[in-house]
JSON list of C-alpha atoms in Angstrom, two decimals:
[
{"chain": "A", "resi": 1, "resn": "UNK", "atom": "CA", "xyz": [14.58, -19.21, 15.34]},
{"chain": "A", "resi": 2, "resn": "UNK", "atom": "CA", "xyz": [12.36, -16.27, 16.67]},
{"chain": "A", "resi": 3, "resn": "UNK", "atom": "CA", "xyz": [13.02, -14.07, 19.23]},
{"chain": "A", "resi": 4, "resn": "UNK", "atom": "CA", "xyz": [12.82, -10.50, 20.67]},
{"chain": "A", "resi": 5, "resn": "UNK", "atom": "CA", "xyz": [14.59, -7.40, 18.86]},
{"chain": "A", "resi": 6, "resn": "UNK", "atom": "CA", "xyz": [16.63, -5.73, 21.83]},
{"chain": "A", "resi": 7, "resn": "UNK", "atom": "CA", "xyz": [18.08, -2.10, 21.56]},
{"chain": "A", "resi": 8, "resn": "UNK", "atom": "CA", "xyz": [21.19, -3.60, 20.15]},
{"chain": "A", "resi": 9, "resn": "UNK", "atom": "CA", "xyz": [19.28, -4.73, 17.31]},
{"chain": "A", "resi": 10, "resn": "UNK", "atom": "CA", "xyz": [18.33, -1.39, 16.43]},
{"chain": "A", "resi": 11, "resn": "UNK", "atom": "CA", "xyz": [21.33, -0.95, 13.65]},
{"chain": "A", "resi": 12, "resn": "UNK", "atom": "CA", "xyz": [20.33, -4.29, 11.56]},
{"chain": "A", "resi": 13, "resn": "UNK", "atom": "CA", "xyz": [16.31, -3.61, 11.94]},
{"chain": "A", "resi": 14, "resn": "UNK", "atom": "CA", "xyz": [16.99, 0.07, 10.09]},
{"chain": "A", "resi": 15, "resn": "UNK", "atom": "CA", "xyz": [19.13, -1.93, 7.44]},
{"chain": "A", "resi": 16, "resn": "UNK", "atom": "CA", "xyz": [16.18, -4.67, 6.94]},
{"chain": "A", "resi": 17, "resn": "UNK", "atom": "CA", "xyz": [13.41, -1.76, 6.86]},
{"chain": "A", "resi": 18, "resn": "UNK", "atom": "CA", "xyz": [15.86, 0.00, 3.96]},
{"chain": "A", "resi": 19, "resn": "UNK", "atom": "CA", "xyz": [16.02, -3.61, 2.34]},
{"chain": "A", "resi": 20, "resn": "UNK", "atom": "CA", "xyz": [12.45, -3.89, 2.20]},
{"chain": "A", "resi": 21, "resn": "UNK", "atom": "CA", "xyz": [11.42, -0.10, 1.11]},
{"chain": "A", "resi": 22, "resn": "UNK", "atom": "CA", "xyz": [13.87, -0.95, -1.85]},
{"chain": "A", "resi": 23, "resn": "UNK", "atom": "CA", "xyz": [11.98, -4.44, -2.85]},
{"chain": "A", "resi": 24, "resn": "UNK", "atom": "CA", "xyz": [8.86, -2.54, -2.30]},
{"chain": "A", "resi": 25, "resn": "UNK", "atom": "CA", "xyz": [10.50, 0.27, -5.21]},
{"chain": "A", "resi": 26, "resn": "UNK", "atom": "CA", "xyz": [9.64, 3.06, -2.04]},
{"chain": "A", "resi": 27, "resn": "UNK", "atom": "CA", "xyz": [13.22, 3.66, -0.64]},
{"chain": "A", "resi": 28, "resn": "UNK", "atom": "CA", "xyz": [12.99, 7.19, -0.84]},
{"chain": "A", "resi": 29, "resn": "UNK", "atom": "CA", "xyz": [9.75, 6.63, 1.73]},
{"chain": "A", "resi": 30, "resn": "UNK", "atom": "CA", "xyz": [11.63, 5.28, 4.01]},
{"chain": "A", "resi": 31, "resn": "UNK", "atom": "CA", "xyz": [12.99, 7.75, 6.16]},
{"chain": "A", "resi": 32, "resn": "UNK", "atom": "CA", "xyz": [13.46, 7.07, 9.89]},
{"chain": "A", "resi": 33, "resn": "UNK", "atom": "CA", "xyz": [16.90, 6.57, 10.86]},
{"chain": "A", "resi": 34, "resn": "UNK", "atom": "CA", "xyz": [17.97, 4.47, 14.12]},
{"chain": "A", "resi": 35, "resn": "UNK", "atom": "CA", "xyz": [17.23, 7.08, 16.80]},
{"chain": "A", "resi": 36, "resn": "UNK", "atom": "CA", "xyz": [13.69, 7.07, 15.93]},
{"chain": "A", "resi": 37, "resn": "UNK", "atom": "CA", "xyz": [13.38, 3.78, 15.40]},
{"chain": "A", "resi": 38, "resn": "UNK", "atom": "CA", "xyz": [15.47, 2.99, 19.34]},
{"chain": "A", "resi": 39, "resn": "UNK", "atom": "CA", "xyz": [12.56, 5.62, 20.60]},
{"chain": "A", "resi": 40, "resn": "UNK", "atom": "CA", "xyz": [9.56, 3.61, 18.93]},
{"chain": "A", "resi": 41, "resn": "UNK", "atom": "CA", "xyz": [10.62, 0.35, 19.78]},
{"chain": "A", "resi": 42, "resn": "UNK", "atom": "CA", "xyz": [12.54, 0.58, 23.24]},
{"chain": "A", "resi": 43, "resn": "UNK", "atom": "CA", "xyz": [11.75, 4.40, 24.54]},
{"chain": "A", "resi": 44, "resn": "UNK", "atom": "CA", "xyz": [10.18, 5.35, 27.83]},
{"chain": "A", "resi": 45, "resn": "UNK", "atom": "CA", "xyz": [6.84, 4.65, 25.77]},
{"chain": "A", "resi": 46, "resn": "UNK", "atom": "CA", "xyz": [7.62, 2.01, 23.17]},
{"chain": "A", "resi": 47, "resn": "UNK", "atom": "CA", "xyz": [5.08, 2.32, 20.23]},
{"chain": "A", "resi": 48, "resn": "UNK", "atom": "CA", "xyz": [5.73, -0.73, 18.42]},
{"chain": "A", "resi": 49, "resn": "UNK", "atom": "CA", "xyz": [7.39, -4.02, 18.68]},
{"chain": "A", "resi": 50, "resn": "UNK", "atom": "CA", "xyz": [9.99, -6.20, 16.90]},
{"chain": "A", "resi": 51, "resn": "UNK", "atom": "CA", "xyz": [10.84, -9.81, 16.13]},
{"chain": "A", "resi": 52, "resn": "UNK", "atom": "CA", "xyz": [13.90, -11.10, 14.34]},
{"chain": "A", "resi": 53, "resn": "UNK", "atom": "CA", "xyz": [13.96, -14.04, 12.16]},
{"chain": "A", "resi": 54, "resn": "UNK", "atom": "CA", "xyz": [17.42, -15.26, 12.58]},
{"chain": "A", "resi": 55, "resn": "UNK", "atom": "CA", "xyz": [19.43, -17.81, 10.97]},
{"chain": "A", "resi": 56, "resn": "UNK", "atom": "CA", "xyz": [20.02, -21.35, 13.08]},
{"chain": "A", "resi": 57, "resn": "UNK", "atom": "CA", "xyz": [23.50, -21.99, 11.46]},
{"chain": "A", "resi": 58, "resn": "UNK", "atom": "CA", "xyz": [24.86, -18.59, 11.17]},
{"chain": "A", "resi": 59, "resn": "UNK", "atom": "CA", "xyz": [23.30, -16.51, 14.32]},
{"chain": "A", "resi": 60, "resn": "UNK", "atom": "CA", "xyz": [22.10, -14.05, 11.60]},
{"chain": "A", "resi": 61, "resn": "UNK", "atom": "CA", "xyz": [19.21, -11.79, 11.65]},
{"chain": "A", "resi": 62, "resn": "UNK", "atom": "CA", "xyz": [17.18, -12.44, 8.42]},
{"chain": "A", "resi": 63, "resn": "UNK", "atom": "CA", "xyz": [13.93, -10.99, 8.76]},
{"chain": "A", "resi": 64, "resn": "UNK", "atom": "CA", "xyz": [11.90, -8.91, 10.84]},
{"chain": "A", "resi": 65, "resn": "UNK", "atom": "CA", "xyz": [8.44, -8.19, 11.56]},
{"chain": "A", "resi": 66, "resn": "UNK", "atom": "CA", "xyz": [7.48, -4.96, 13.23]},
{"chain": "A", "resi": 67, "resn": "UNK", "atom": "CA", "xyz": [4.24, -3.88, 14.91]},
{"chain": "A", "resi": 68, "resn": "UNK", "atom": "CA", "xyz": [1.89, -2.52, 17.51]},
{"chain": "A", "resi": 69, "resn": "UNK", "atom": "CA", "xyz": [-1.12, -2.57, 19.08]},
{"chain": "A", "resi": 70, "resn": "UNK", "atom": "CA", "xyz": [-5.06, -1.66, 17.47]},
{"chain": "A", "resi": 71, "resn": "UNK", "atom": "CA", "xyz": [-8.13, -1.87, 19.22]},
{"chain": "A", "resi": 72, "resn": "UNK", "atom": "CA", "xyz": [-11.39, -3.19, 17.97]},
{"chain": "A", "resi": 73, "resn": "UNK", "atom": "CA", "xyz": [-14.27, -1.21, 19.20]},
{"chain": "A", "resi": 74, "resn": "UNK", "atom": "CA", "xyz": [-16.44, -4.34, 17.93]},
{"chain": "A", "resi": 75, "resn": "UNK", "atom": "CA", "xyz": [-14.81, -6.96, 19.73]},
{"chain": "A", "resi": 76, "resn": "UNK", "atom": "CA", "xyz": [-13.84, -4.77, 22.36]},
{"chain": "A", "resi": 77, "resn": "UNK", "atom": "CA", "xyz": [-10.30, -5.71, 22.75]},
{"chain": "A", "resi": 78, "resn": "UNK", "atom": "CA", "xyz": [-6.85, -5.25, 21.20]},
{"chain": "A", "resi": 79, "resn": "UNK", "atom": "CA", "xyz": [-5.65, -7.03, 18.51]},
{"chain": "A", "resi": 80, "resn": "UNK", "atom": "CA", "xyz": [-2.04, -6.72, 16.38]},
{"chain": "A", "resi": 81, "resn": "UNK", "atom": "CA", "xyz": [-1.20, -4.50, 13.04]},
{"chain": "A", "resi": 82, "resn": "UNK", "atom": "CA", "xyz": [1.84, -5.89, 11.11]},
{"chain": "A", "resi": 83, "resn": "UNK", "atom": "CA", "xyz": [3.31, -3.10, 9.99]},
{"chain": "A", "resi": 84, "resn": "UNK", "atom": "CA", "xyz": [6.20, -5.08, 8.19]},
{"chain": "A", "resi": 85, "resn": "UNK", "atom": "CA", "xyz": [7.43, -8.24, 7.27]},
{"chain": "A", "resi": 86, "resn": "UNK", "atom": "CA", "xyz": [10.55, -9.06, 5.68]},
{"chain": "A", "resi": 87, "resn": "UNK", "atom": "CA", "xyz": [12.88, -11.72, 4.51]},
{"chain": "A", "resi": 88, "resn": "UNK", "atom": "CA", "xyz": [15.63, -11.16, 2.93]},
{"chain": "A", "resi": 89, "resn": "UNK", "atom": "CA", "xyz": [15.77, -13.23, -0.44]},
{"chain": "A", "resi": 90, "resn": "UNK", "atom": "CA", "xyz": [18.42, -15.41, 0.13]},
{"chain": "A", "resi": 91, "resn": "UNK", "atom": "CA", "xyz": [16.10, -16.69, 3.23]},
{"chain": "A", "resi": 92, "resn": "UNK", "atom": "CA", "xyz": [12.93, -16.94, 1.82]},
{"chain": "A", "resi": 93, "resn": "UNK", "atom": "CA", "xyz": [11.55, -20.51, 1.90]},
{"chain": "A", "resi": 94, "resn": "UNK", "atom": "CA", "xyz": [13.17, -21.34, 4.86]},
{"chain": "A", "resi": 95, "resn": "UNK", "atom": "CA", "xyz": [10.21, -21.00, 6.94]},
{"chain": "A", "resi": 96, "resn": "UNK", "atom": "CA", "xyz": [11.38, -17.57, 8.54]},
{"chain": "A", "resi": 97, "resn": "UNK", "atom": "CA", "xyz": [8.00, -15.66, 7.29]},
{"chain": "A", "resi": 98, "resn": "UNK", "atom": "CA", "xyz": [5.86, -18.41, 9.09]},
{"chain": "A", "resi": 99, "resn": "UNK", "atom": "CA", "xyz": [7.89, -18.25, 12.04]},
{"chain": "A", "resi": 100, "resn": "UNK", "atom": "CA", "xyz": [7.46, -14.97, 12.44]},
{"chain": "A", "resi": 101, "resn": "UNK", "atom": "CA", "xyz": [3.63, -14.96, 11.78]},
{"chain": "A", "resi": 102, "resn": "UNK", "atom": "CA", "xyz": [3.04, -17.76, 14.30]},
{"chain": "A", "resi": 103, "resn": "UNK", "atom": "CA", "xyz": [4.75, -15.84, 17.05]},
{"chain": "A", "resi": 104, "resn": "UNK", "atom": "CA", "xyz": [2.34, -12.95, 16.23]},
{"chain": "A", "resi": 105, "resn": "UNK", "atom": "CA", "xyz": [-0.48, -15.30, 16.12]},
{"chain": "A", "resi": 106, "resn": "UNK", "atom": "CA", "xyz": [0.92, -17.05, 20.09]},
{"chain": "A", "resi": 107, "resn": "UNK", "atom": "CA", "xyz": [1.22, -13.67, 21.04]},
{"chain": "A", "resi": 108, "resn": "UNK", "atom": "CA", "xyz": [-2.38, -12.53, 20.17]},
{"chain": "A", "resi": 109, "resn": "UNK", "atom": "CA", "xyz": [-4.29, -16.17, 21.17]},
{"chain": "A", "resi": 110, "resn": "UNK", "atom": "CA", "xyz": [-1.75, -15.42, 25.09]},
{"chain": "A", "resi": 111, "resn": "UNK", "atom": "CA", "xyz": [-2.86, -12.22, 25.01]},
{"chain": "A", "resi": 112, "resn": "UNK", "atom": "CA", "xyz": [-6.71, -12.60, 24.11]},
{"chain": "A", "resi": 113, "resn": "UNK", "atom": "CA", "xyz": [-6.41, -10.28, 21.10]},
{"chain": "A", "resi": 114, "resn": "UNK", "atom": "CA", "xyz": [-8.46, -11.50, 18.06]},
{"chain": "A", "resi": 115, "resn": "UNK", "atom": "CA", "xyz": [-7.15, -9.73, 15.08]},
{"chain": "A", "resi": 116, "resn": "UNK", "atom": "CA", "xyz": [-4.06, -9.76, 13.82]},
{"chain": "A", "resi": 117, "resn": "UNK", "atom": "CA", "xyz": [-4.05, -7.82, 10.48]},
{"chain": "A", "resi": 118, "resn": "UNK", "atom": "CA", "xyz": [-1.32, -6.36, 8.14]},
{"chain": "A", "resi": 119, "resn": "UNK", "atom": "CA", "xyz": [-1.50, -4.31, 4.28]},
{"chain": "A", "resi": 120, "resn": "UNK", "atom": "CA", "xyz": [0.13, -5.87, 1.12]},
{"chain": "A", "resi": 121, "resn": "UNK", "atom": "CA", "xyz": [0.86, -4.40, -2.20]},
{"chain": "A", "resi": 122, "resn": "UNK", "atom": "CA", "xyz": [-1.63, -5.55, -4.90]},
{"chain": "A", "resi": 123, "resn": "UNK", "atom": "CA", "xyz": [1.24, -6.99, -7.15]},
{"chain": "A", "resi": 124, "resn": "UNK", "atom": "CA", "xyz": [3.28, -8.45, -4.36]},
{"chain": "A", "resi": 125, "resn": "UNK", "atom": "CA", "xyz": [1.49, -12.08, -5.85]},
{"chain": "A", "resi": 126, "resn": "UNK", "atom": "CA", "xyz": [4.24, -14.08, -3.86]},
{"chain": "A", "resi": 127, "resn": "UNK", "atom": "CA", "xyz": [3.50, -12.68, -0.60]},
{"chain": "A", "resi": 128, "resn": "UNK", "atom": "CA", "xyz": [-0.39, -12.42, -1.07]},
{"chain": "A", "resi": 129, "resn": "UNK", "atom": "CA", "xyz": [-0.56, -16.37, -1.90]},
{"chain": "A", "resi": 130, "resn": "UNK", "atom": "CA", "xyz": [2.09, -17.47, 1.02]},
{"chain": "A", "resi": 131, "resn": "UNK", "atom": "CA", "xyz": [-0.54, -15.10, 3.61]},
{"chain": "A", "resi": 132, "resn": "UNK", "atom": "CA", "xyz": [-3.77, -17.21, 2.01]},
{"chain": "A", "resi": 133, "resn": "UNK", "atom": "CA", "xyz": [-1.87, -20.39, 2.46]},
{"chain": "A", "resi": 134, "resn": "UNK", "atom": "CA", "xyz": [-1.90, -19.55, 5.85]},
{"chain": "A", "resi": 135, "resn": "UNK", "atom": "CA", "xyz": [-6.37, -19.05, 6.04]},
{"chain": "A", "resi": 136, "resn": "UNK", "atom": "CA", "xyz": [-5.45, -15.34, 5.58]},
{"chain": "A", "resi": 137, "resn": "UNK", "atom": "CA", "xyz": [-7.95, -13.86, 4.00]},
{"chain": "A", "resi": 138, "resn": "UNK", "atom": "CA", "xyz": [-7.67, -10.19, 1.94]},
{"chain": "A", "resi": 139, "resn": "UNK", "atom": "CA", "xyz": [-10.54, -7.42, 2.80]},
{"chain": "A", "resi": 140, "resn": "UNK", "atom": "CA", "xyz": [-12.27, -6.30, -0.09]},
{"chain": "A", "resi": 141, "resn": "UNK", "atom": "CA", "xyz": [-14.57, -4.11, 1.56]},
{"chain": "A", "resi": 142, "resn": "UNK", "atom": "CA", "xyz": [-11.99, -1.62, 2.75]},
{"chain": "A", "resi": 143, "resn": "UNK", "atom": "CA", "xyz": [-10.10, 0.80, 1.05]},
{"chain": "A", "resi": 144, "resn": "UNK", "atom": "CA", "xyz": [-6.96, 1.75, 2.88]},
{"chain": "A", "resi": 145, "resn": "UNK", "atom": "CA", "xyz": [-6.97, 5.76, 3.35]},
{"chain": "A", "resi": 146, "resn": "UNK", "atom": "CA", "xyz": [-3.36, 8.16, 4.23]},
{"chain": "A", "resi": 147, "resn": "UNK", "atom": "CA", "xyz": [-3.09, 11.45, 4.74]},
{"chain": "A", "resi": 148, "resn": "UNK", "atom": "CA", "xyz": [0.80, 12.15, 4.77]},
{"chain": "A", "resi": 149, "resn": "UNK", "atom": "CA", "xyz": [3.37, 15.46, 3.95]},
{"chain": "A", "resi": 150, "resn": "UNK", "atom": "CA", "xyz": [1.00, 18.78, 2.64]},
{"chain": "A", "resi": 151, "resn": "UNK", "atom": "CA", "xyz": [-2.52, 17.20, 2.64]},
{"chain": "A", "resi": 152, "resn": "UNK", "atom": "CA", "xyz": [-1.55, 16.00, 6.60]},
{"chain": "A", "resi": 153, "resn": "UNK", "atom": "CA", "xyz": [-0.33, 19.53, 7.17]},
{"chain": "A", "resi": 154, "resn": "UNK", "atom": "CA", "xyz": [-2.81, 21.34, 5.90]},
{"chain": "A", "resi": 155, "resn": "UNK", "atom": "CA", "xyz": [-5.88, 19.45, 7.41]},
{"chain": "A", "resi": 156, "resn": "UNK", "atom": "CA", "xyz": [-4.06, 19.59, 10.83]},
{"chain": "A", "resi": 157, "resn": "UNK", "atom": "CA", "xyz": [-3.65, 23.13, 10.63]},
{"chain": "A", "resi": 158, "resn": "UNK", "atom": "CA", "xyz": [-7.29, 24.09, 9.35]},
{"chain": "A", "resi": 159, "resn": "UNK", "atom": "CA", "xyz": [-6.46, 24.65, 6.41]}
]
């Protein structure tokens, strides 16, 4: 089952992003802690958007995905970035990644968005052939650019 994060989810969506950072070896990346995550997802502005995989038997969450709006200045209209997805080990093969994945995809065809688009690791081989076997298709054209801590700071100041 698939449904809506609400504010009271905020507590297990922090745990599930730590979860993740760790499988992803980048837990000392992951630094938000629940307030700013309640503010991005549920604030007077929210900024991005949750789902919870959760299981049918037990009521628990599993997974999540998380994400927000882009905009294609081609197409002219918004589509979806998956920032994460995640499910926990124990759950994988259960169908919880699809589910999640084809709400993203009802949302966008309800919505008239046409992209919806998300970044994987290059060794993250399970994940990258579960997203093909879904007509994903990887961009090979594009190199994914960041400009984060001292090189951020020191652009945005001038420098």
């Amino acid at each position: 089952m698939i449904r809506t994060a609400t504010p009271a989810d905020v507590p297990v969506i922090h745990t599930l992003i730590r979860e993740l950072a760790a499988y992803e070896k980048a837990s000392e990346e992951a630094r938000a802690d629940e307030k700013q995550l309640r503010e991005a997802l549920f604030g007077e502005r929210p900024a991005a958007f949750a789902h919870l995989a959760v299981d049918d038997e037990s009521g628990e969450p599993v997974g999540f995905a998380l994400w927000f709006l882009n905009f294609s200045t081609w197409r002219g209209v918004h589509g979806i970035y998956l920032e994460d997805l995640y499910v926990r080990p124990e759950a994988r093969g259960g169908g919880h990644g699809r589910a999640l994945l084809t709400e993203l995809a009802r949302i966008c065809v309800e919505r008239g968005y046409e992209r919806l688009e998300w970044s994987v690791l290059n060794w993250n081989r399970p994940a990258i052939g579960f997203y093909e076997s879904l007509g994903a298709r990887p961009q090979d054209e594009w190199t994914v650019y960041r400009l984060t801590d001292g090189a951020l700071a020191a652009l945005g100041s001038g420098r």
